[in-house]
Coordinates of N, CA and C in Angstrom, one line a residue:
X1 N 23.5 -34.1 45.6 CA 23.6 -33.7 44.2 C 24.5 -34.6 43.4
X2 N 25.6 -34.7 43.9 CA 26.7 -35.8 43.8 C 25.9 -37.2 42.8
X3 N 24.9 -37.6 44.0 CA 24.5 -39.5 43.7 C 23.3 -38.6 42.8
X4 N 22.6 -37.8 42.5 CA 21.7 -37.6 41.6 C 22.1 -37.3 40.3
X5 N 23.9 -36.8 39.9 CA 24.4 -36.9 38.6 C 24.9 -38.3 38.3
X6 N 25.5 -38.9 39.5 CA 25.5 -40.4 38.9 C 24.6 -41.1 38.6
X7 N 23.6 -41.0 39.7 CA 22.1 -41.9 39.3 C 21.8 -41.6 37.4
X8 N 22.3 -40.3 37.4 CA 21.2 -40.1 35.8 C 22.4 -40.0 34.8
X9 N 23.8 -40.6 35.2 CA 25.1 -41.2 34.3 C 24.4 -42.2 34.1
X10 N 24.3 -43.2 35.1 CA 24.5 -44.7 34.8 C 22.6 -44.7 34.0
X11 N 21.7 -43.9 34.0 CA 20.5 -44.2 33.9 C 20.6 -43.7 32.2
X12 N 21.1 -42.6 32.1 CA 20.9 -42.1 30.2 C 22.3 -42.6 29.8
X13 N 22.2 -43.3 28.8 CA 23.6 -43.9 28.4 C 24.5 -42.3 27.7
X14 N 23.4 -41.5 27.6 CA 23.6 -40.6 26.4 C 25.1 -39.0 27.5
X15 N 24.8 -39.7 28.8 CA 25.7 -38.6 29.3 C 27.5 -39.4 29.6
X16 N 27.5 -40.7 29.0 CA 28.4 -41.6 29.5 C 29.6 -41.0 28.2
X17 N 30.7 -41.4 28.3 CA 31.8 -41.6 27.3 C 31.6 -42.3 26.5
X18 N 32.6 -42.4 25.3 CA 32.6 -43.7 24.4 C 31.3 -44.6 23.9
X19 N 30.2 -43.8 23.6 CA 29.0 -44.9 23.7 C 28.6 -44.3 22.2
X20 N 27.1 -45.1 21.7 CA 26.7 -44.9 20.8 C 25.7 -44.0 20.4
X21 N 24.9 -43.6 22.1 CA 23.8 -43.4 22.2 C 24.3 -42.1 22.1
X22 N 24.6 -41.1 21.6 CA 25.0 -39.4 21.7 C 24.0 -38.7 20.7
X23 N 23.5 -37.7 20.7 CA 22.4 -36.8 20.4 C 23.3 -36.3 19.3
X24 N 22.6 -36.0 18.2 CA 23.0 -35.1 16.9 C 22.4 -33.6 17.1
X25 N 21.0 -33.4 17.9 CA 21.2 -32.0 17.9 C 20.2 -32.2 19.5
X26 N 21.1 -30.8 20.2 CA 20.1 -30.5 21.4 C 18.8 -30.6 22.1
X27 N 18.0 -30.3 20.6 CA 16.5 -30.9 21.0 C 16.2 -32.5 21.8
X28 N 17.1 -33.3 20.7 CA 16.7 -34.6 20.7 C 17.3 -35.0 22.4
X29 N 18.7 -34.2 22.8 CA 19.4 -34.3 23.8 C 17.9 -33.9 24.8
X30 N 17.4 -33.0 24.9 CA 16.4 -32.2 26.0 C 15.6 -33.2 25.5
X31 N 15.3 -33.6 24.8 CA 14.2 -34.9 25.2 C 14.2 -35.8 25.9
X32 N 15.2 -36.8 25.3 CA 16.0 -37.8 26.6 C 16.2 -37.4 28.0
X33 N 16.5 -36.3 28.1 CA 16.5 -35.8 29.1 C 15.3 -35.6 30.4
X34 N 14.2 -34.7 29.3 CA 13.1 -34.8 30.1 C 12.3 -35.9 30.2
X35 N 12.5 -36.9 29.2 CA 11.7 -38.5 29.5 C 12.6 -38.9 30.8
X36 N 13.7 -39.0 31.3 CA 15.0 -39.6 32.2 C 13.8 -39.0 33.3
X37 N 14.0 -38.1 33.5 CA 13.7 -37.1 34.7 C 11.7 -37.1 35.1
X38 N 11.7 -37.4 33.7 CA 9.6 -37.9 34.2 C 9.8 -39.1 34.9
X39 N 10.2 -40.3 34.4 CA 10.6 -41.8 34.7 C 10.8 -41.5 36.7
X40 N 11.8 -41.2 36.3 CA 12.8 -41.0 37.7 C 11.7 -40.6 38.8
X41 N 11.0 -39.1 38.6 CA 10.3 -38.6 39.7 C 9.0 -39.2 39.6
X42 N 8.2 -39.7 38.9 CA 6.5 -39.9 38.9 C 6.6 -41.6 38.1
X43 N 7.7 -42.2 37.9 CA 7.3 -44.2 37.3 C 8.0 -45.0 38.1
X44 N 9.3 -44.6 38.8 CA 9.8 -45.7 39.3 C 9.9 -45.1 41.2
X45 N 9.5 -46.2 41.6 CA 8.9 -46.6 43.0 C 10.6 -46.9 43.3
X46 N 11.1 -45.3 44.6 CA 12.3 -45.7 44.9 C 11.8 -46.4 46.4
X47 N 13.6 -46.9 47.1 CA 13.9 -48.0 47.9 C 13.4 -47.1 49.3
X48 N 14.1 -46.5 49.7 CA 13.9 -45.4 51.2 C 12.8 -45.0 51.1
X49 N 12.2 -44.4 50.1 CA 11.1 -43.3 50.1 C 9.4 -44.8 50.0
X50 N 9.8 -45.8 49.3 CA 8.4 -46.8 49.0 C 7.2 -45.8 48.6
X51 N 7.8 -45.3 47.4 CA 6.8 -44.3 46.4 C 7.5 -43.4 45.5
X52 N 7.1 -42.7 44.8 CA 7.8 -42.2 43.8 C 8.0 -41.4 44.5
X53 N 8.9 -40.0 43.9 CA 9.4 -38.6 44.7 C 8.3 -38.1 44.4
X54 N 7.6 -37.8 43.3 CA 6.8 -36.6 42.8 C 5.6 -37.0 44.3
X55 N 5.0 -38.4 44.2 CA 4.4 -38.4 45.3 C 4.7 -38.4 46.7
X56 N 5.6 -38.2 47.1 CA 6.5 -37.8 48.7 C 6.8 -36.4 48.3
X57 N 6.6 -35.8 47.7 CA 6.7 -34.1 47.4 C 5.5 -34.0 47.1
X58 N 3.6 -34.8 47.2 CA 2.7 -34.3 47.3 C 2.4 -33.5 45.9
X59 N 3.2 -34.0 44.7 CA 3.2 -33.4 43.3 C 1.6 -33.8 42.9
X60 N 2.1 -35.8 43.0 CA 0.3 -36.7 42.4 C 0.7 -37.5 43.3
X61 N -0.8 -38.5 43.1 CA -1.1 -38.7 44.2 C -1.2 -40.5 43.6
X62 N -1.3 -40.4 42.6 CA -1.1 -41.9 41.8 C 0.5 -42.1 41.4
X63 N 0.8 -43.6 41.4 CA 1.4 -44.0 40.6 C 1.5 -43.8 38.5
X64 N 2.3 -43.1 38.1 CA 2.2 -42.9 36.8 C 3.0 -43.8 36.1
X65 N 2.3 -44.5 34.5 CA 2.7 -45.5 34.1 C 2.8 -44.4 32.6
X66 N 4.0 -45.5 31.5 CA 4.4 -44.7 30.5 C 3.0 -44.6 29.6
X67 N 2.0 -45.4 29.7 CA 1.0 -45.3 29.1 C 0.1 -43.9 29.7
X68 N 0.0 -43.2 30.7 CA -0.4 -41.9 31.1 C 0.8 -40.8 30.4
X69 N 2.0 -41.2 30.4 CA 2.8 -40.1 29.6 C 2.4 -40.1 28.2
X70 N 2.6 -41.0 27.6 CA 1.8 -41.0 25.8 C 0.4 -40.2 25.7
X71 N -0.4 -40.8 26.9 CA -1.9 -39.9 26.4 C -1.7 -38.9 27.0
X72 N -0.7 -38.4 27.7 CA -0.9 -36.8 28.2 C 0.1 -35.8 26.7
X73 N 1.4 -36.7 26.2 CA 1.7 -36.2 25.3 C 0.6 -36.2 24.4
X74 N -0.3 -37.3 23.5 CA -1.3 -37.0 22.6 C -1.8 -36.0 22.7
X75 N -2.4 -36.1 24.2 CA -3.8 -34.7 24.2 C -3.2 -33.5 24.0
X76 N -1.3 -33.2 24.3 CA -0.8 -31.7 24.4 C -1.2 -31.6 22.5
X77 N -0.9 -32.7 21.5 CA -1.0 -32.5 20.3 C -1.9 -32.3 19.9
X78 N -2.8 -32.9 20.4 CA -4.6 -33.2 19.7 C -4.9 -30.8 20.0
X79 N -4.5 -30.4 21.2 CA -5.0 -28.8 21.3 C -4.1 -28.3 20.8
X80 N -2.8 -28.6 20.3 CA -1.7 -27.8 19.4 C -2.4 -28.1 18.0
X81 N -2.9 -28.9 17.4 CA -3.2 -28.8 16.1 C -4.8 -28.4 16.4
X82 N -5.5 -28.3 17.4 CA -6.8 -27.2 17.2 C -6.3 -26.0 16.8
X83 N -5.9 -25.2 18.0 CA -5.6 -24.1 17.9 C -4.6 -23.8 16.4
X84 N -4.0 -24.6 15.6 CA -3.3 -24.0 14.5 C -4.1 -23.7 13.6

């Protein structure tokens, strides 16, 4: 737990001291946050594991690139504005 708060110190500037990058309201904070933590488990290919976590936890079964996050975000909008 220890190296997984540091991993995501040194990775979001936004949990560091003295910086610039600090959130004005919580939302924007839980955002950064949940992009840090998509990246982390399903885009970057760690060193021991040679594959993402989500895929060594059998989550997916591909490699995911930020361009699958954008069209998975669009499509959540494209059926939020049907349904309104």
């Amino acid at each position: 737990m220890e190296r997984q708060n540091l991993t995501a110190r040194m990775m979001v500037r936004r949990l560091t001291r003295l910086t610039n990058a600090f959130s004005r309201k919580l939302e924007n904070h839980v955002a950064a946050m949940a992009l840090y933590y998509f990246s982390y488990n399903f885009i970057k290919i760690h060193g021991k594991l040679r594959c993402t976590p989500a895929m060594a936890a059998g989550v997916t079964n591909k490699l995911w690139e930020v361009s699958d996050l954008v069209a998975l975000w669009e499509e959540y909008e494209r059926r939020g504005e049907r349904a309104a």
